Short mmCIF file of N, CA and C in Angstrom, two decimals:
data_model
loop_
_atom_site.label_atom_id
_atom_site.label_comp_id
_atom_site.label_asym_id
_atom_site.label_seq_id
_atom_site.Cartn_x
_atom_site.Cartn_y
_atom_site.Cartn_z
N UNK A 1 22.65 32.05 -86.10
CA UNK A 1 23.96 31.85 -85.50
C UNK A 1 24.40 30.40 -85.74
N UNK A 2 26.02 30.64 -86.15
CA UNK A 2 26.22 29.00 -86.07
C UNK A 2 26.45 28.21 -85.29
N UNK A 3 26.17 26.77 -85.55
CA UNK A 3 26.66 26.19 -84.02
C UNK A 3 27.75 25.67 -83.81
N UNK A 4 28.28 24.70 -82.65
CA UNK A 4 29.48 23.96 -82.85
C UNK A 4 29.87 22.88 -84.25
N UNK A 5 28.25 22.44 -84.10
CA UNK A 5 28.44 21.41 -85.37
C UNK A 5 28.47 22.19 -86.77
N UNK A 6 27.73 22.80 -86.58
CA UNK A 6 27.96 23.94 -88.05
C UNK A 6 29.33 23.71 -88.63
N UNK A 7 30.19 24.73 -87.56
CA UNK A 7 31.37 24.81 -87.88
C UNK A 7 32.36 23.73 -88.44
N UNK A 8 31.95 22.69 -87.18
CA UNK A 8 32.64 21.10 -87.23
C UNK A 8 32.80 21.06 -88.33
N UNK A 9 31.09 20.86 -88.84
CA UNK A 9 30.86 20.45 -90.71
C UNK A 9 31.64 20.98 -91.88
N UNK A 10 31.68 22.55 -91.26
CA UNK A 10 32.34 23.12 -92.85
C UNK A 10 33.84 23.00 -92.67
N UNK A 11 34.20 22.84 -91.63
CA UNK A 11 35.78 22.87 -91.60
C UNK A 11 36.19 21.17 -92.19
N UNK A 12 35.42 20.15 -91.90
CA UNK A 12 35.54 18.78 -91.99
C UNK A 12 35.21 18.46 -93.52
N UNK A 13 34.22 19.16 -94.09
CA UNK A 13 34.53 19.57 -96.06
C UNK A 13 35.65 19.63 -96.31
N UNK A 14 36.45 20.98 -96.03
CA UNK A 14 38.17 21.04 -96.56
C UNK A 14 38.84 20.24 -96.44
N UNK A 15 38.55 18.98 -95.56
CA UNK A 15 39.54 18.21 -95.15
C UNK A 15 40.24 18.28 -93.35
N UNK A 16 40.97 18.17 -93.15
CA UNK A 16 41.36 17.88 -91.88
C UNK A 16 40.84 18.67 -90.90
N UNK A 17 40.26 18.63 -89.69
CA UNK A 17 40.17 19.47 -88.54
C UNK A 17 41.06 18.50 -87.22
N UNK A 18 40.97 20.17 -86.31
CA UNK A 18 41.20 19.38 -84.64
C UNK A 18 40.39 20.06 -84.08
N UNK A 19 40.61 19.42 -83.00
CA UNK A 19 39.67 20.38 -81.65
C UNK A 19 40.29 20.03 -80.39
N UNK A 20 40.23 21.04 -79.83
CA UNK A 20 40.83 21.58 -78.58
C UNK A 20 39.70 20.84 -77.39
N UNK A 21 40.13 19.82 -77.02
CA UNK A 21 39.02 19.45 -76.06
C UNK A 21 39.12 19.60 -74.22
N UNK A 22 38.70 20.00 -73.58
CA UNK A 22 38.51 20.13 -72.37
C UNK A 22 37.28 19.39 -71.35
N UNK A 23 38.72 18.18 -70.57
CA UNK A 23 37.17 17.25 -70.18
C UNK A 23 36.65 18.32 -68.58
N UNK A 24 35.36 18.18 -68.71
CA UNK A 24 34.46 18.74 -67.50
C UNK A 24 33.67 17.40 -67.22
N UNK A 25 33.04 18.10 -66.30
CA UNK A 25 32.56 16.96 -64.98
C UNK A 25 31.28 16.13 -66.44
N UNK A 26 31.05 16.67 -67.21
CA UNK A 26 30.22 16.00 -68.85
C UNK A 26 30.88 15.66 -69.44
N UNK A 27 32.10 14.89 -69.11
CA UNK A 27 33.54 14.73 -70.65
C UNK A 27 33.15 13.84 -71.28
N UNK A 28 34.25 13.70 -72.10
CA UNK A 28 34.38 12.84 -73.17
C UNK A 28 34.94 11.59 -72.79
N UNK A 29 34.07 11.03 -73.73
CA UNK A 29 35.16 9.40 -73.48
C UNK A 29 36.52 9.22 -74.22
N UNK A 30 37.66 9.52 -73.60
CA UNK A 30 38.86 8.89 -74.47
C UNK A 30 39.57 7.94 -73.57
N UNK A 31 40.63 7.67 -74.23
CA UNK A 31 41.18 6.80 -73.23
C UNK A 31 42.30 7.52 -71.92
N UNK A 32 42.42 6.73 -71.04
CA UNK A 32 42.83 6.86 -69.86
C UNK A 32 44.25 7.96 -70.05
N UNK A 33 45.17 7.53 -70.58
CA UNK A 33 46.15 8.09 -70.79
C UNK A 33 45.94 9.79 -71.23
N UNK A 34 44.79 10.25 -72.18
CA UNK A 34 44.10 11.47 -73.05
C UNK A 34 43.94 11.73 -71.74
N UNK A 35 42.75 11.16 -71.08
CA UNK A 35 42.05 11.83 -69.83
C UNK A 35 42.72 12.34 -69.30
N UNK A 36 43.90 11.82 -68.46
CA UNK A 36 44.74 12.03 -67.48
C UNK A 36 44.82 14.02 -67.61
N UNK A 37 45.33 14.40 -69.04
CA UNK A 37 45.65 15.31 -69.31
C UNK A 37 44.48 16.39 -69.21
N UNK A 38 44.94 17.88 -68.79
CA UNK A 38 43.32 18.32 -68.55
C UNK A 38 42.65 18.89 -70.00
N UNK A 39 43.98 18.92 -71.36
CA UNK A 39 43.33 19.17 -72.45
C UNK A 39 43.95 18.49 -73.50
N UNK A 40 43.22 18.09 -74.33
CA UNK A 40 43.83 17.48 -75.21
C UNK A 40 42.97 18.06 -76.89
N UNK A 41 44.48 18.15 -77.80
CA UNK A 41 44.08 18.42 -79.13
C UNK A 41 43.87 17.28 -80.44
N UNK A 42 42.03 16.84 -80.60
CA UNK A 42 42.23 15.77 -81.21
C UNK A 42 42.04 15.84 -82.74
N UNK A 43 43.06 15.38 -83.63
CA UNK A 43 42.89 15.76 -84.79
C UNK A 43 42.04 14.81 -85.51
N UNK A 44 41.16 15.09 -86.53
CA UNK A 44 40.19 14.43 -86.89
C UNK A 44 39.80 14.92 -88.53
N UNK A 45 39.79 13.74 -88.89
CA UNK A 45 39.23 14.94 -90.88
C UNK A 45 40.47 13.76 -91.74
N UNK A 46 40.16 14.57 -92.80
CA UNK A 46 40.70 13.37 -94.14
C UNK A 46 42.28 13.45 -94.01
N UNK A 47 43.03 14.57 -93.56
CA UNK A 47 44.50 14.76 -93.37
C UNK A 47 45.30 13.49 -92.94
N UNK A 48 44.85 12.67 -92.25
CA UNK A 48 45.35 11.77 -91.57
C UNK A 48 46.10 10.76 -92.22
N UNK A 49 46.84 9.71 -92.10
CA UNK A 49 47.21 8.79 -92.37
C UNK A 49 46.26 7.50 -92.53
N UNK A 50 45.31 7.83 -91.46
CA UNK A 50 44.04 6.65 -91.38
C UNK A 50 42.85 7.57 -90.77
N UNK A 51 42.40 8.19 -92.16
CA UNK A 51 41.64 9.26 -92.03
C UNK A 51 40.38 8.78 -90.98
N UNK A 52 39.94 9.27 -89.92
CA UNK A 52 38.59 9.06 -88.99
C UNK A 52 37.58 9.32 -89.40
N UNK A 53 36.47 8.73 -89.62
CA UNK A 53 35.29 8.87 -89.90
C UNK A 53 34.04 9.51 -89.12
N UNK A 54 33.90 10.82 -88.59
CA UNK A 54 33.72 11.11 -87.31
C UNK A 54 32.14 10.94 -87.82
N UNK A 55 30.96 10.85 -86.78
CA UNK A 55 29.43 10.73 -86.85
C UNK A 55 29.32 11.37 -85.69
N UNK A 56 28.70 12.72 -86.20
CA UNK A 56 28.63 14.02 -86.30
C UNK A 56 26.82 14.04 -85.80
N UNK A 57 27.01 14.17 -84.14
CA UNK A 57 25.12 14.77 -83.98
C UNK A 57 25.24 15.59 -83.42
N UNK A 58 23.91 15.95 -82.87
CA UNK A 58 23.39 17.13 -81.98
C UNK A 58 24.40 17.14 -80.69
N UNK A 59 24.37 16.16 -80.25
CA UNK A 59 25.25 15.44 -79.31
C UNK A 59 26.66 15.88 -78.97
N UNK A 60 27.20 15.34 -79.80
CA UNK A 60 28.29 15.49 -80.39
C UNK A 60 29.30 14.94 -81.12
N UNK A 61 30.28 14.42 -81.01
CA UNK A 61 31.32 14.02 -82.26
C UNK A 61 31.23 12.42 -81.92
N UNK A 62 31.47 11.58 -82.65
CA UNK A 62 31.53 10.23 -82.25
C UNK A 62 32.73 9.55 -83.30
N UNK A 63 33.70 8.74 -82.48
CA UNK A 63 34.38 8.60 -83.83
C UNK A 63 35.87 7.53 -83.29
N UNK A 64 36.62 6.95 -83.82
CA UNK A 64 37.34 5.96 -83.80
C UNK A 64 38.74 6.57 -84.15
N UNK A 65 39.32 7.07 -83.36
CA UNK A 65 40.73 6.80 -83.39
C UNK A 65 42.22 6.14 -83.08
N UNK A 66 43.06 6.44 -83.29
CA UNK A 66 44.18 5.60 -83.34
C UNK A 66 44.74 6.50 -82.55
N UNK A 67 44.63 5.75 -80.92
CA UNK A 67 46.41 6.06 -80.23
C UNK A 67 47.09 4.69 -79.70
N UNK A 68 48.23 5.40 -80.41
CA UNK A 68 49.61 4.50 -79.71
C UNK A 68 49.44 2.99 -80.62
N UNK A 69 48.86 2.96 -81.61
CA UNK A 69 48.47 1.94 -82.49
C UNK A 69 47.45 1.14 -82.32
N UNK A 70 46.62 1.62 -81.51
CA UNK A 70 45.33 1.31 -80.91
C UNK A 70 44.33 2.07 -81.19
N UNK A 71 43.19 1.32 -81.63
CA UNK A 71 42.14 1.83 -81.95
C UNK A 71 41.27 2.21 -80.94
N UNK A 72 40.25 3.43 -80.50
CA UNK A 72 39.77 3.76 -79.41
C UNK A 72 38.32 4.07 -79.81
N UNK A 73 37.20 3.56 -79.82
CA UNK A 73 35.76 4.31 -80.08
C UNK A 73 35.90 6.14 -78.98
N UNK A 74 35.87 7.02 -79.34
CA UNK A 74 35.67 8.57 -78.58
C UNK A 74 34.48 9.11 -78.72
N UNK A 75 33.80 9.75 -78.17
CA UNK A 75 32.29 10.63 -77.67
C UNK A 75 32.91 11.90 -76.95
N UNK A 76 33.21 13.13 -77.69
CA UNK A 76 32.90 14.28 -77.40
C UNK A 76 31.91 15.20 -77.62
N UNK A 77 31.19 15.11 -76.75
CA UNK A 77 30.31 16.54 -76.52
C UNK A 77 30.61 17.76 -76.64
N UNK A 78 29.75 18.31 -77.31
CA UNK A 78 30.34 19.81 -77.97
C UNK A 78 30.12 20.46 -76.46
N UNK A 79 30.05 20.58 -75.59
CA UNK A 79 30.38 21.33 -74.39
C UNK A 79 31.95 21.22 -74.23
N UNK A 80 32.29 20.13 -74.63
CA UNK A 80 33.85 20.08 -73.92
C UNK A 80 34.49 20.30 -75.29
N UNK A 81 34.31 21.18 -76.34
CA UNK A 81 34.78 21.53 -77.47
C UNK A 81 35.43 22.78 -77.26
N UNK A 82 36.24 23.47 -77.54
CA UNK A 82 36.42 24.73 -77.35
C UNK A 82 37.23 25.21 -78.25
N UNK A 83 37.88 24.40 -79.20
CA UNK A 83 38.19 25.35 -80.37
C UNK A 83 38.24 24.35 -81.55
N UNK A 84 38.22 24.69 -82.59
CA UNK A 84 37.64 23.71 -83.79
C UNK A 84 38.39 24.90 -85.10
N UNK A 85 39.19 23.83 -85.84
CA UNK A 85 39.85 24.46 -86.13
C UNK A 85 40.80 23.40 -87.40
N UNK A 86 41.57 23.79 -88.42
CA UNK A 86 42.31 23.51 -89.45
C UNK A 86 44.03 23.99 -89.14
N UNK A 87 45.02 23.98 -90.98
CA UNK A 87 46.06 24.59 -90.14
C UNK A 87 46.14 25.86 -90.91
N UNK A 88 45.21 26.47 -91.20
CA UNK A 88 44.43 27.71 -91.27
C UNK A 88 44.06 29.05 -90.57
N UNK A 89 42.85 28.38 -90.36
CA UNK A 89 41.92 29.43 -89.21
C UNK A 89 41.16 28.52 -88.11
N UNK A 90 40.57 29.19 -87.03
CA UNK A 90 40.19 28.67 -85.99
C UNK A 90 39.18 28.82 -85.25
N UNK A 91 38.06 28.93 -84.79
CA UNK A 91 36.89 29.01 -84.19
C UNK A 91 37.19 28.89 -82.77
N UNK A 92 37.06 29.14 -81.84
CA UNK A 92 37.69 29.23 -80.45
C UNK A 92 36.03 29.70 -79.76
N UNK A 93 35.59 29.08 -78.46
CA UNK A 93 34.88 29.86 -77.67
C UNK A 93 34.98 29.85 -76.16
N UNK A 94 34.70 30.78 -75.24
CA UNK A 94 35.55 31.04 -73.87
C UNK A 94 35.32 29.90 -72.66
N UNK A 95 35.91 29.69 -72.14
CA UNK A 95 36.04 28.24 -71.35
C UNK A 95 35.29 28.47 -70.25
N UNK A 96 34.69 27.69 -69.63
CA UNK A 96 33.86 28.38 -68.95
C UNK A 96 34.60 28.08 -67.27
N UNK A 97 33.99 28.79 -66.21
CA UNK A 97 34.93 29.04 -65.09
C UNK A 97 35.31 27.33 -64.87
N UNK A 98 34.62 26.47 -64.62
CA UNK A 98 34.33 24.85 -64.33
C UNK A 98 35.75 23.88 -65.41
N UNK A 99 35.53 25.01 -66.60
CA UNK A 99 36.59 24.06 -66.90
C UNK A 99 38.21 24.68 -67.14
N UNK A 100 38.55 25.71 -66.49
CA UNK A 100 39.73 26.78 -66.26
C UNK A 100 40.54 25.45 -66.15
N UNK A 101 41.78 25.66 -66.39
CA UNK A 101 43.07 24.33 -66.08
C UNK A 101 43.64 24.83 -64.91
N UNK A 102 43.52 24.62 -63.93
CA UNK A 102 44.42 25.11 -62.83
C UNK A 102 45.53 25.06 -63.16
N UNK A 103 46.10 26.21 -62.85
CA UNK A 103 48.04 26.08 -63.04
C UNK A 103 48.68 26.00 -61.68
N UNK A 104 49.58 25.71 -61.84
CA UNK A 104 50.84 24.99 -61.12
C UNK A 104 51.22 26.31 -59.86
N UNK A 105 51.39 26.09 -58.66
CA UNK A 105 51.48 27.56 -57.66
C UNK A 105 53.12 27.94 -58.17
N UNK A 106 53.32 29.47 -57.88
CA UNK A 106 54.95 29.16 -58.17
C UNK A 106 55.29 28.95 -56.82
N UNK A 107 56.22 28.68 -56.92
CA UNK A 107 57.39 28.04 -55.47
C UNK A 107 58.23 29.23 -55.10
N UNK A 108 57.96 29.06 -53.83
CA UNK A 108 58.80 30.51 -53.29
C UNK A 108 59.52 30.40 -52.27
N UNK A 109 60.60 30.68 -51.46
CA UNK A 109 61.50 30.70 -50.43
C UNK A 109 60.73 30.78 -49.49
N UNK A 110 60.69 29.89 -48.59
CA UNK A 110 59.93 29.98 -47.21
C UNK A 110 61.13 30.96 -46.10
N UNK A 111 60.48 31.61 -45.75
CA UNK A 111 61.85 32.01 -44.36
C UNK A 111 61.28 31.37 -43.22
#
């Protein structure tokens, strides 16, 4: 069976990937602004303008990107990975209850 990194790897051959990241109580390090959000899609691979050099372990992804014209060192753990993917095809796996996004209640007429 393959693993997260498996996949990482062969999609990161063709050239560009993203991944669908979801921080859990094990997240990732990004910056404050990323965090805030409960998911964020980080694109990563040669596509780029200032292609990222990601270092790729057991672990998980390690790697230097650019937000807002700022450079950021990032550490995602393939736990908080959940879909890995090109603008292709996509690898997706099910979120687990811990990291569900709570949605918003709807609003209703009080009487």
């Amino acid at each position: 069976m393959l693993t997260k990194r498996d996949i990482f790897e062969r999609f990161e051959q063709h050239g560009g990937v993203y991944a669908l990241v979801v921080s859990t109580e094990h997240g990732p390090t990004l910056p404050e602004t990323v965090m805030e959000k409960p998911i964020a899609v980080l694109q990563l691979g040669r596509g780029l303008a200032r292609p990222p050099h990601p270092i790729v372990s057991d672990e998980g992804v390690r790697v230097s990107l650019s937000f807002n014209f700022a450079d950021e060192e990032c550490f995602v753990p393939w736990d908080c990975i959940h879909t890995i993917g090109d603008d292709t095809s996509q690898v997706s796996w099910p979120l687990k209850e811990s990291d569900k996004v709570p949605t918003k209640p709807k609003l209703g007429l009080v009487k």
